[in-house]
Structures are given as structure tokens and as C-alpha cells.
Coordinates of C-alpha atoms and ligand atoms in Angstrom, one line a residue:
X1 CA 0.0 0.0 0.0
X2 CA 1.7 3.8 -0.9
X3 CA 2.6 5.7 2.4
X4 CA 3.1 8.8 2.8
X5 CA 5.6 10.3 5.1
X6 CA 5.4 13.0 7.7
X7 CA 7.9 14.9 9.6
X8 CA 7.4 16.1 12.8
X9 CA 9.3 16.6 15.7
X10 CA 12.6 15.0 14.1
X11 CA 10.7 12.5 13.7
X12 CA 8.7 9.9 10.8
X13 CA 5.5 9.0 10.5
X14 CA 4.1 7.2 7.9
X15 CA 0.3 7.4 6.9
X16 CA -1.4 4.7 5.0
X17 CA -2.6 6.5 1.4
X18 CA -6.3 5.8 0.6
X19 CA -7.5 6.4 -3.0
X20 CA -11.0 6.4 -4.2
X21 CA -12.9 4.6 -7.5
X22 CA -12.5 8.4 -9.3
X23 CA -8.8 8.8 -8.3
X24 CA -9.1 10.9 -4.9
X25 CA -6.6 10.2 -2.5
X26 CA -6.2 10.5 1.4
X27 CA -3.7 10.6 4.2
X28 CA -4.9 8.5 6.7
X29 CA -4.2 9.9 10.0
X30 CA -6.5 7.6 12.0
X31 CA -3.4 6.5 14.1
X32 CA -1.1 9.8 14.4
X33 CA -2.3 11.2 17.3
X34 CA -1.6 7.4 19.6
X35 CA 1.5 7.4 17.3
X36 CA 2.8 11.0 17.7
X37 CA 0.1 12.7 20.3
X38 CA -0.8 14.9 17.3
X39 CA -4.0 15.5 16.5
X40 CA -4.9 17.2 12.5
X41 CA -6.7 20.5 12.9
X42 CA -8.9 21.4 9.9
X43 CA -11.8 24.0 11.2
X44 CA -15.2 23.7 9.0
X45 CA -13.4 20.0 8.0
X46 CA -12.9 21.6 4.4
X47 CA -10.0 19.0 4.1
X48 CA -11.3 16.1 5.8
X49 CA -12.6 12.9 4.5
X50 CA -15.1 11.4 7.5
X51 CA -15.8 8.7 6.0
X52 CA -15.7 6.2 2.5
X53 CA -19.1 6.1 0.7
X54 CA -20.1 5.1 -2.6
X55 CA -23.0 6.5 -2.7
X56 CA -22.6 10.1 -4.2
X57 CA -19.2 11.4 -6.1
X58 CA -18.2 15.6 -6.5
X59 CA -15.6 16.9 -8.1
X60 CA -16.0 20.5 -7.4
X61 CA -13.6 21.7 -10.0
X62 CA -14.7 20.1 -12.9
X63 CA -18.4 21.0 -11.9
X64 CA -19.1 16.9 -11.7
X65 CA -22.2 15.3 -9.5
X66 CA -22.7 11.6 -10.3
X67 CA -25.2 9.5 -7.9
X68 CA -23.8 5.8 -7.5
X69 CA -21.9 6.7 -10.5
X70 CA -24.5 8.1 -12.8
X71 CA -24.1 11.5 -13.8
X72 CA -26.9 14.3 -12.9
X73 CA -27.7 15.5 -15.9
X74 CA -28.6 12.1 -17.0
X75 CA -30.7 11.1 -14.1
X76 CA -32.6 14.7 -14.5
X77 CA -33.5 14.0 -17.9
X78 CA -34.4 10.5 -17.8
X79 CA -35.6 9.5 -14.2
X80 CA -37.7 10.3 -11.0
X81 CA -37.2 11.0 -8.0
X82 CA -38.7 7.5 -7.0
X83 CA -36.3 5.9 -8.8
X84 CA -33.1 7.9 -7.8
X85 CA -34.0 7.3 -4.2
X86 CA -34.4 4.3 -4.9
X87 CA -30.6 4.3 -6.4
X88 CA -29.3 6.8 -3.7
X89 CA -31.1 4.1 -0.9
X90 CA -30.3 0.6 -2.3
X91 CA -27.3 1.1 -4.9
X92 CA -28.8 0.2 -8.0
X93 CA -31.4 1.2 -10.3
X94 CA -34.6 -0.7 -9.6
X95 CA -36.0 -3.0 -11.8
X96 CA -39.7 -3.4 -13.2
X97 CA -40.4 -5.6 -10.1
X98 CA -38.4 -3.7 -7.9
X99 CA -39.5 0.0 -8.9
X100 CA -43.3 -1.6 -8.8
X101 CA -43.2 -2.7 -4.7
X102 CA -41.5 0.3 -3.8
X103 CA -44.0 2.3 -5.0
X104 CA -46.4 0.3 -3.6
X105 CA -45.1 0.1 -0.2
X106 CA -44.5 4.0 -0.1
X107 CA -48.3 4.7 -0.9
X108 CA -48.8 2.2 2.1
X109 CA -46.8 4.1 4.4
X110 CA -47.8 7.7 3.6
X111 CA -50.8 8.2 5.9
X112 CA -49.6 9.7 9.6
X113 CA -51.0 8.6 12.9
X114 CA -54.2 10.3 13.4
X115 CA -52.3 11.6 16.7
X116 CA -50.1 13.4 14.8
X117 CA -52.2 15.6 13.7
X118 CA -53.0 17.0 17.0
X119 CA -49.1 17.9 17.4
X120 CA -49.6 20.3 14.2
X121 CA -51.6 22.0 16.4
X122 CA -49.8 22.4 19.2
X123 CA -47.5 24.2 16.6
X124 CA -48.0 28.1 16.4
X125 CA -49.2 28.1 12.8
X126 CA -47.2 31.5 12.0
X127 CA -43.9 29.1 12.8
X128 CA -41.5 28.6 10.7
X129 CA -42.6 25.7 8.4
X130 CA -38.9 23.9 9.7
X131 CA -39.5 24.5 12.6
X132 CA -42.7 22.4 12.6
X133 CA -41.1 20.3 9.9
X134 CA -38.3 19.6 12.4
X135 CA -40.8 18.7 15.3
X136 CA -43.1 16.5 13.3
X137 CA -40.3 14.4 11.8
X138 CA -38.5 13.9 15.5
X139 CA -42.7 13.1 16.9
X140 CA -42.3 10.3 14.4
X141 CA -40.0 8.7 16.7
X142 CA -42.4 8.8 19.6
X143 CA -44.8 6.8 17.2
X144 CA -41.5 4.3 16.0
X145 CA -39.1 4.2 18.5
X146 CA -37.2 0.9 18.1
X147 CA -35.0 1.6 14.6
X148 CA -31.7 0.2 15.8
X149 CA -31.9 -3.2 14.5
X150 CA -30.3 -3.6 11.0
X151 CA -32.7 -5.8 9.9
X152 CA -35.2 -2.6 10.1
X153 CA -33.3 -0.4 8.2
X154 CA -35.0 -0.8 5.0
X155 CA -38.3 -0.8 6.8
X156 CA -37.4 2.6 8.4
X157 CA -36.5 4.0 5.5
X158 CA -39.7 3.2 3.7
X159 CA -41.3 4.4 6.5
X160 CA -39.8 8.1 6.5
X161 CA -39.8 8.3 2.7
X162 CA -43.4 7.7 2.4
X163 CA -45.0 10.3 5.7
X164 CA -41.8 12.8 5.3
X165 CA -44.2 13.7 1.8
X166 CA -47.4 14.0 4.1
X167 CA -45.4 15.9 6.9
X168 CA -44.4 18.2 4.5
X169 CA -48.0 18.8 2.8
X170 CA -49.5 19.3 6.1
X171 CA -46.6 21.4 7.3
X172 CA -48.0 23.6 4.3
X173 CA -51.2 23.5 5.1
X174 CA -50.9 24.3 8.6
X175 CA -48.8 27.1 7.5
X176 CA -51.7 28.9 5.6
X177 CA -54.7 27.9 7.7
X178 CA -56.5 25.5 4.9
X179 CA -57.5 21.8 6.2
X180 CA -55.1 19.0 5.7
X181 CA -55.5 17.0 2.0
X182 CA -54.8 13.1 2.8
X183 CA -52.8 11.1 0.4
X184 CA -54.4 9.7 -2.4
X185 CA -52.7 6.6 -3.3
X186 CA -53.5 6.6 -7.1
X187 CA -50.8 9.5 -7.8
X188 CA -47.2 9.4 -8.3
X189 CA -44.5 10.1 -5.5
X190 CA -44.3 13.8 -6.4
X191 CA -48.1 14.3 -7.9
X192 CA -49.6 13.6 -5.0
X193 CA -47.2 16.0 -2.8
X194 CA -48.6 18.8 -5.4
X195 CA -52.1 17.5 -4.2
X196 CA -51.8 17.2 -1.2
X197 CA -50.3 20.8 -0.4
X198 CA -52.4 22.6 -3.6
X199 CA -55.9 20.9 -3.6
X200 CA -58.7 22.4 -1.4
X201 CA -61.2 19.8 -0.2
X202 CA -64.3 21.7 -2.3
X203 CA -62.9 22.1 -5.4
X204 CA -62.0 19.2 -7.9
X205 CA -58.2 19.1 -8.6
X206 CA -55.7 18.1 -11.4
X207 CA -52.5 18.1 -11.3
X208 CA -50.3 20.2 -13.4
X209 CA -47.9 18.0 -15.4
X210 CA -45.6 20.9 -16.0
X211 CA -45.7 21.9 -12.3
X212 CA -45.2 17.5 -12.1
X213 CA -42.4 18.1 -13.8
X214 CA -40.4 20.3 -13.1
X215 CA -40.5 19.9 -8.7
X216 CA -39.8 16.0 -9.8
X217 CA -36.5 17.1 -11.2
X218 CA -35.8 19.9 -8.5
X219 CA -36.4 17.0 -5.9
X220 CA -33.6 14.9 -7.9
X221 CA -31.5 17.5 -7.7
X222 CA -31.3 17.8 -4.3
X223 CA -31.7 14.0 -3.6
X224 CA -27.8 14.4 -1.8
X225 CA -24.6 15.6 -1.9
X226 CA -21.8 13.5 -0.1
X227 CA -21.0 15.3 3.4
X228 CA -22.5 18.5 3.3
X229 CA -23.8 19.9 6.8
X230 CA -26.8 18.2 7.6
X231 CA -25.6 15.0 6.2
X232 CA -23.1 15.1 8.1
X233 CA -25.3 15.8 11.2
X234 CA -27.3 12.7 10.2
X235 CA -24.1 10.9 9.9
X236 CA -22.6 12.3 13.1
X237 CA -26.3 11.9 15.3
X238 CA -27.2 8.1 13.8
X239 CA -23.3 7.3 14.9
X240 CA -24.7 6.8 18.1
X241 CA -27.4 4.9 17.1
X242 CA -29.6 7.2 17.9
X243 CA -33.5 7.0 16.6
X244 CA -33.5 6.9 13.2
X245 CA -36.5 10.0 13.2
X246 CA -34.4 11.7 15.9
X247 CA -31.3 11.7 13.9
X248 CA -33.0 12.8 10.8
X249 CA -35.0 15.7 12.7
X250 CA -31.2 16.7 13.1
X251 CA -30.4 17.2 9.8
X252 CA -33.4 19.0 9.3
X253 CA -32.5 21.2 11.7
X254 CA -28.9 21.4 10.2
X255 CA -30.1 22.4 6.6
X256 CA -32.4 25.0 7.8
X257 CA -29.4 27.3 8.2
X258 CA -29.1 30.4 6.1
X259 CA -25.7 29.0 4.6
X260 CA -27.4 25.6 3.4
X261 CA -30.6 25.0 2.9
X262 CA -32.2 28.0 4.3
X263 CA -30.1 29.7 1.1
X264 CA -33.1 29.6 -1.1
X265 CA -35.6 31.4 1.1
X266 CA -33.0 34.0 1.7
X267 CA -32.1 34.0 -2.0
X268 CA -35.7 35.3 -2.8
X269 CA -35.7 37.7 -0.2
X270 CA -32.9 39.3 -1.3
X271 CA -34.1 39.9 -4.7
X272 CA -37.5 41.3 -3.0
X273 CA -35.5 43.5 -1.1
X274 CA -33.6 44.3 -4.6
X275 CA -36.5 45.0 -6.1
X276 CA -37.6 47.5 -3.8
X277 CA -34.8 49.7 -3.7
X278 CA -35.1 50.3 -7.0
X279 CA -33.6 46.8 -8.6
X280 CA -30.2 48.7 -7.3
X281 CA -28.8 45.2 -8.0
X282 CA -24.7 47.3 -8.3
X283 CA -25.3 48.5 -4.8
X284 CA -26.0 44.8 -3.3
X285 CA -22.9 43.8 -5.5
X286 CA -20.9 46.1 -3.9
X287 CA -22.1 45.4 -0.2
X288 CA -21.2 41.6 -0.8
X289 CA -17.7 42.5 -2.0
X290 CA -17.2 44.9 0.9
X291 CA -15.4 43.7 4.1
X292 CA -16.6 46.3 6.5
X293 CA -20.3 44.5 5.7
X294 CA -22.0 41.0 6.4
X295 CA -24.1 40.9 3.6
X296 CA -23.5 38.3 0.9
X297 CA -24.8 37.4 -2.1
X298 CA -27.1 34.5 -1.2
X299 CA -27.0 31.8 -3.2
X300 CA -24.0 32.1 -4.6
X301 CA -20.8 30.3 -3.6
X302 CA -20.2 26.9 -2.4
X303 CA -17.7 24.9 -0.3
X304 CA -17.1 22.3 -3.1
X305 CA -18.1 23.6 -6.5
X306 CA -15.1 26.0 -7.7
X307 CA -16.2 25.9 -11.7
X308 CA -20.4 25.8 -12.0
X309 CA -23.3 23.9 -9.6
X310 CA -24.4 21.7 -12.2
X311 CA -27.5 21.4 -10.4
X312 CA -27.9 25.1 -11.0
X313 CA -27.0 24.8 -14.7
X314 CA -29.8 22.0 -14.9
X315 CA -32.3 24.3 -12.8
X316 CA -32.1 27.8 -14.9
X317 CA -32.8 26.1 -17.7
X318 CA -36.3 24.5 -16.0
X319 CA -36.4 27.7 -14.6
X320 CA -36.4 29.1 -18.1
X321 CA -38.8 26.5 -19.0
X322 CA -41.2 27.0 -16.6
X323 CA -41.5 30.8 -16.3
X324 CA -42.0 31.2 -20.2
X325 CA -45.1 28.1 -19.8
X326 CA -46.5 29.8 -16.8
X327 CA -46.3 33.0 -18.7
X328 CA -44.6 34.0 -15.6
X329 CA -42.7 37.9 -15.9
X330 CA -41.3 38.1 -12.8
X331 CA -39.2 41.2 -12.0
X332 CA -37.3 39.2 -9.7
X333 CA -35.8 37.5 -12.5
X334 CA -34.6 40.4 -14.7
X335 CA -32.8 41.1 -10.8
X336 CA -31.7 37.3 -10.8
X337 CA -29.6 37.5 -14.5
X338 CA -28.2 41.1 -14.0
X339 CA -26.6 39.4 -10.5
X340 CA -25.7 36.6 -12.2
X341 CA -24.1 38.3 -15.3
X342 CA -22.2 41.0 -12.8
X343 CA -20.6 37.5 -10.7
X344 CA -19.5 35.6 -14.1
X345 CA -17.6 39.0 -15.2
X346 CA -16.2 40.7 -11.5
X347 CA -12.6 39.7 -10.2
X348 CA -14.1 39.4 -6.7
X349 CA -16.4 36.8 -7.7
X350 CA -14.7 35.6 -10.3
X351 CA -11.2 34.8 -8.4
X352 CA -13.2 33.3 -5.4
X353 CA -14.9 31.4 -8.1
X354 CA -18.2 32.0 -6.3
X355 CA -20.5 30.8 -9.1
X356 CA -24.7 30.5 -8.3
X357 CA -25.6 28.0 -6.8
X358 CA -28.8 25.6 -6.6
X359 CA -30.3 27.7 -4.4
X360 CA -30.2 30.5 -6.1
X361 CA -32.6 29.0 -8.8
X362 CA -34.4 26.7 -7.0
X363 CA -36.3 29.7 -5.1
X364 CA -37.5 31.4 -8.3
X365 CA -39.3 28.1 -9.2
X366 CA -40.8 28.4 -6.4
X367 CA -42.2 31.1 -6.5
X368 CA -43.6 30.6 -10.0
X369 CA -45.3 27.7 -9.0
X370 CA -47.0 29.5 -6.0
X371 CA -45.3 28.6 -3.0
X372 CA -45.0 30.7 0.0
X373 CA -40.9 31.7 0.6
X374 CA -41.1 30.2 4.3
X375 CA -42.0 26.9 2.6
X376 CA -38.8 26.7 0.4
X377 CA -36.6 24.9 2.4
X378 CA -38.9 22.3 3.4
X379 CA -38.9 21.3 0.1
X380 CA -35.3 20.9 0.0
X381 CA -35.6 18.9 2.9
X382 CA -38.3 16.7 0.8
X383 CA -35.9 16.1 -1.4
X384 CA -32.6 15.6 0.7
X385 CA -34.9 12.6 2.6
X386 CA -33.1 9.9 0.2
X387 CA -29.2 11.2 1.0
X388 CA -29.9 11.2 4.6
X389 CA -31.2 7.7 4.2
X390 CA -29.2 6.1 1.9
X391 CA -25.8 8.1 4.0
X392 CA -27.5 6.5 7.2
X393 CA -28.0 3.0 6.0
X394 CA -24.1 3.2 4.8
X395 CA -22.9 4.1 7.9
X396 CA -25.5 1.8 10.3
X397 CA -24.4 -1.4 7.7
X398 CA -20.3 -0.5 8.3
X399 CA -18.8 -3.1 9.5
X400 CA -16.6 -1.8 12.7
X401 CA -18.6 1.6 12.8
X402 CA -17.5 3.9 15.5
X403 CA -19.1 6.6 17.3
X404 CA -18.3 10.0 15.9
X405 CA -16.5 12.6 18.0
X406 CA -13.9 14.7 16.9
X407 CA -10.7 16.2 18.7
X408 CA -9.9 19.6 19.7
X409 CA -7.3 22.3 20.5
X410 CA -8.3 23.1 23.9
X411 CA -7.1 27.3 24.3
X412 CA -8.9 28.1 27.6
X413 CA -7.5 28.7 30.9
X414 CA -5.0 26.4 32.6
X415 CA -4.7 26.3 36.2
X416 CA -7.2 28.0 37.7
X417 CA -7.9 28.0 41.7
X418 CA -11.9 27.8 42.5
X419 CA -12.9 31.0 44.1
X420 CA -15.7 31.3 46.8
X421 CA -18.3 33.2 45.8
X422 CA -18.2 35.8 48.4
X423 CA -14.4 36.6 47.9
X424 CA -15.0 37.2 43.6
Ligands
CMC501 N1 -21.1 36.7 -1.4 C1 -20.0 37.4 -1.3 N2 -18.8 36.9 -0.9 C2 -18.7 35.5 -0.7 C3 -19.9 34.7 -0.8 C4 -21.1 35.3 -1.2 N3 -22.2 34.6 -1.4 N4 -19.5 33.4 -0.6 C5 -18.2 33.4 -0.3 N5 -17.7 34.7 -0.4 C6 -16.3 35.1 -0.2 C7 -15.9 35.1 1.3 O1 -16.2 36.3 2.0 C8 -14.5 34.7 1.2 O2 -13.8 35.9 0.8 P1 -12.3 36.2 1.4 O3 -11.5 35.1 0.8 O4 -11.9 37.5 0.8 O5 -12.3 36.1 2.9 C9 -14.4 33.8 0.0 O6 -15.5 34.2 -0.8 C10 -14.4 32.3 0.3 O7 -15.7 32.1 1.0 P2 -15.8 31.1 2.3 O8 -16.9 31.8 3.2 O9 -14.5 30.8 2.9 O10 -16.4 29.8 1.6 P3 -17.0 28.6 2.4 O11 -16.7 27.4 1.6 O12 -16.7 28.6 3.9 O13 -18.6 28.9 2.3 C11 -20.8 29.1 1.5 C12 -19.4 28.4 1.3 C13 -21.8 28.4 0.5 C14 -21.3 28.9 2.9 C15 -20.6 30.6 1.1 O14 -20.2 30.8 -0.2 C16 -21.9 31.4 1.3 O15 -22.2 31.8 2.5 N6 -22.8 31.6 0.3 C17 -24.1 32.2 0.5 C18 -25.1 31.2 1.1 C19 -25.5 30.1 0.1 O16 -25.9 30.4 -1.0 N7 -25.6 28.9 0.6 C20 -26.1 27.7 -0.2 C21 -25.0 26.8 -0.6 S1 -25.6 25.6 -1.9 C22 -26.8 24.7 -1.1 C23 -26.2 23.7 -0.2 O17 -25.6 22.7 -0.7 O18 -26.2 23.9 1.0

């Protein structure tokens, strides 16, 4: 096996060399700190591998996302979100047989416990929709609390795949007063969500194909992404073998973050806020590039991608697609291109490589297609169910899996006396 060698202290070290099926290598440093006391310090773990997976691959230079080795743009085109969870979940594409009883069993898990319900309204319904989306999913572990054993994974994931669709629906509805839809078990995956969250119990409802369409392919596109933040919260939570509901309420929690998933929502309010200060878009350009000030440009940038998100590539052109059917002529758009055209041409941006990301499109879909901003980031959640899962079943089905917990460089104080109270 190649070594690598490291100097420190006069003396040698070697480190095992790992290298992955696309050709990335690691330094494995697993023993340096019982070797050398040394432990690696890497803030943000921008350089640190946590773990091997094969479930999603990035090469953030190149602008590459492949799902157990089949690139995005492919699977965008030509699949569904059922079926790349499926992938994501079991590691292959399903067959006939396959695809047909995993449909079936998620349309025979989707209903909630009638109980349930009555914790949506114990919910403020002016919350946050994650906050309540957050809540419900970690209540489902009050209604399932045994997932430890490994012969319930798949069961559990089933389980969460199918109701994380109702939670989110009724989440909506909750949100703006109107009674709760219940599944309907003749519509797809992502038909029924749109039914569910869209169809008020008077009137008869179809389901837009175009609207269908194009949330089935933002869903894919956000099925997961190797060890962003929340994943890594799932990963680090289930490492305990924590509930499985709990640990995913975690990530949930995680991706709700204005520098993750809660991008999108902020995305759209900054172009509202754009918008009204005349479309000034130069002046918010500026602001982001000045150091004195905490704004950013939200929704662009990313910790991995250093060329193009080519989820975002995929999105502005649905984006494109779906504005024109809609007949949609959104101001916020005109706002959307100007910022996008200033990044692609301003050293600032353009030496950081901070490109947009799929958050910065995702939200204008949205919007077109009627949703309420607070309600943006559930749906990335929606679709992020699959990573979680299929990152959770990897680590659960390790062989030797460990408990996560990381080192430190403790800087506090040393030596300190106790004080009585009455002498401080
Ligand atoms: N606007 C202006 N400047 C930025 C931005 C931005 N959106 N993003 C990064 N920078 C600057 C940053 O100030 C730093 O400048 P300098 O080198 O002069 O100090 C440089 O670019 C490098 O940025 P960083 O903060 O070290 O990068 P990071 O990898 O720690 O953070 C990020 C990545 C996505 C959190 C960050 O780019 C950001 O806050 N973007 C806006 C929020 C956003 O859109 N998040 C969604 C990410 S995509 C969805 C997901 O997968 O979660």
C-alpha cells in the first residue's frame, strides 16, 4: 500500500494513502495522534474525509455530480425522483419488479398517525414551516421508537420516505390555515405531494404536469450531496445509534441554516428586497464584496463547486422553462440574470470562483409555481430525505462503525484556583 511520510518533531511518521474509484486520495491519519500525540486541525473539515461512501461522487472543479456513478444530468432527464432514491437508498437502479413494490409500499406508508395531527396543532401556525417540519419528523420517533436493529433499516426508510411527503403537505397547510388534503394513493410520488399541499377539499383538482415536472426534477437534484452539513449531522447523530427519526429531525435542523438550505428562502428575499430599492442590484454587489459589511450574495458560492453547480445549470434552464409556460414575468428575474451576469464578469467573484448555486434558482421556481418563501426549504428537505437515508443506512451497515467525536485544541484557561463566591 503507498505511504506517505510526515515529519514532525525530528521525527517519521508514515500514513497509510487511501484512494478512491474516481482517483481521490487521502492521508490517513486515524493513528497519528496514539503514534505522535498529534491531533490534524482542519476548522469547517474543508479537508477532511469522515468517512468512504459510494453513494454520491463531486468533483468540485470540474463541476461533476454523479449518484452511485450516474451523472446528474442524466438522471434529470431520464428519471424520477422514485427511482433515484431508490438508487441513492439501495445502490442500484430498480427493476420493473423492484421499482413496482417500492412504490407500492411508499403509498402504504404515507398516511400519519391520526395523533399526529394533533401535534400540528400544538404548533403556532405563523412558525417557521422547519421549525414544525423539524418537530413533526422527530414526533415520528415517539410513534417508532425501536430503529436500531439492522434488519429494520429498510423498513425505516420506507417508513420516512413515504410520511416525510405527508409531513411536509400538512406542514403547508398548517402554514396557511387550509385543512389537511390526505394522500391519495393513485398518484405518483411527487403528484400527489402537489395534491396534497395545492388541492382544497371543495374544489376538484388536477395536477399540473408541467408543475409534475419540473418539482420531480428539483427533488432529484437535491436527492444528496456526499457530506454537506446536515448529512453530516445525520451521519454524526445516527453514529450513536440514535432513533433513526431523531437523527433525521437533526439534519433537518442542520439544513435550515441560512448557509445551506435556508439559502433559497434568503435567495428570494434578497431579490425582494432588490426589487424594492429600485432593482439597485450594483449596490447589493458592492455590499457583498465589501469587508466592513455581512451581507452576501445568497445563493451564490459553495464549499465544493469552484467551476459551476451543475445542479444550478440543470435548474435555470427548467427555470427558463417553466417561467415562459407559466407565462410568468417576474421582476425578480430580470434582478436574478443582472446578479448573475455582474458574478461571471467581477474579479471578486470571479477569483473566489463563487458561481450560483442551486439555491439561487431553485427559489425562483418556487415562487412561479406558488409557493410561500417560508415553505422553500422544506422542500429541499423533501428532497434531501433519500441522501440522509441512503448516507444513514451506509454508515448503520459499516462493518466496525464507530461513534463520531472529533478532537480539539483546547485554548482556555489552565490552572485556575476555585474562588468562593463571596471573595469574587
Ligand atoms: N457573497 C460574497 N462573498 C462571498 C460569498 C457570497 N455569497 N460566498 C463566499 N464569499 C467570499 C468570502 O467572503 C471569502 O472571501 P475572502 O477570501 O476575501 O475572505 C471567499 O468568498 C471564500 O468564502 P468562504 O466563506 O471561505 O467559503 P465557504 O466554503 O466557507 O462557504 C458558502 C461556502 C456556501 C457557505 C458561502 O459561499 C456562502 O455563504 N454563500 C451564500 C449562502 C448560500 O448560497 N448557501 C447555499 C449553498 S448551496 C446549497 C447547499 O448545498 O447547502
Amino acid at each position: 500500500m503507498e505511504q506517505a511520510k510526515l515529519i514532525f518533531r525530528d521525527k517519521e511518521y508514515l500514513l497509510p494513502v487511501h484512494e478512491g474509484s474516481e482517483g481521490e486520495v487521502a492521508l490517513d491519519i486515524s493513528q497519528l495522534r496514539a503514534q505522535s500525540g498529534a491531533v490534524t486541525y482542519d476548522p469547517g473539515y474543508g479537508n477532511t474525509g469522515a468517512c468512504k461512501s459510494s453513494i454520491t461522487f463531486i468533483d468540485g472543479d470540474k463541476g461533476i455530480l454523479h449518484y452511485r456513478g450516474y451523472p446528474i444530468e442524466e438522471l434529470a432527464e431520464k428519471s424520477s425522483f422514485i427511482e433515484v432514491s431508490y438508487l441513492l437508498i439501495h445502490g442500484h437502479l430498480p427493476t420493473v419488479q423492484e421499482l413496482e413494490k417500492y412504490k407500492h409500499e411508499l403509498v402504504h406508508h404515507s398516511l400519519l398517525h391520526e395523533d399526529m395531527k394533533k401535534m400540528f396543532e400544538g404548533i403556532p401556525s405563523t412558525a417557521h414551516p422547519m421549525g414544525t417540519l423539524a418537530t413533526l419528523v422527530a414526533a415520528l420517533g415517539a410513534f417508532y421508537d425501536d430503529t436500531t436493529k439492522k434488519s429494520d433499516i429498510d423498513a425505516n426508510c420506507i417508513r420516512l420516505m413515504a410520511k416525510m411527503k405527508t409531513i411536509a403537505a400538512f406542514t403547508y397547510k398548517r402554514c396557511i390555515g387550509q385543512p389537511y388534503v390526505y394522500p391519495n394513493n393513485k398518484l405518483s410520488y411527487t403528484a400527489d405531494l402537489i395534491h396534497m399541499m395545492y388541492k382544497v377539499p371543495s374544489d376538484q383538482f388536477e395536477v399540473s404536469p408541467l408543475i409534475e415536472e419540473v418539482l420531480d426534477k428539483v427533488l432529484i437534484l437535491h436527492a444528496d450531496h456526499e457530506q454537506n452539513c446536515s448529512t453530516s449531522t445525520v451521519r454524526m447523530a445516527g453514529s450513536s445509534h440514535a432513533n433513526l427519526f431523531a437523527t433525521v429531525a437533526a439534519g433537518v435542523g442542520a439544513l435550515w441554516g441560512a448557509l445551506h438550505g435556508g439559502a433559497n428562502q434568503e435567495v428570494l428575499e434578497m431579490l425582494e428586497m432588490i426589487k424594492n430599492d429600485n432593482c439597485d442590484y450594483k449596490k447589493y454587489v458592492n455590499l457583498a464584496k465589501d469587508k466592513n459589511s455581512d451581507f452576501k450574495l445568497m445563493g451564490f458560492g459553495h464549499r465544493v463547486y469552484k467551476n459551476f453547480d451543475p445542479r444550478a445549470k440543470i435548474l435555470k434552464a427548467s427555470c427558463d422553462k417553466v417561467l415562459a409556460k407559466l407565462g410568468v414575468n417576474d421582476p425578480l428575474l430580470e434582478i436574478a440574470m443582472n446578479l448573475e451576469r455582474v458574478a461571471l464578469e467581477d474579479p471578486y467573484f470571479v477569483e473566489r470562483k463563487l458561481y450560483p448555486n442551486v439555491d439561487f434558482y431553485s427559489g425562483i421556481i418556487y415562487k412561479a409555481i406558488g409557493l410561500p418563501v417560508n415553505m422553500f426549504t422544506v422542500m429541499f428537505a423533501l428532497g434531501r430525505v433519500p441522501g440522509w437515508l441512503a448516507q444513514w443506512k451506509e454508515m448503520r451497515e459499516e462493518a466496525g462503525q464507530r461513534i463520531s467525536r472529533p478532537r480539539q485544541i483546547y485554548t482556555g484557561a489552565v490552572n485556575q484556583k476555585y474562588v468562593p463566591i463571596e471573595q469574587r
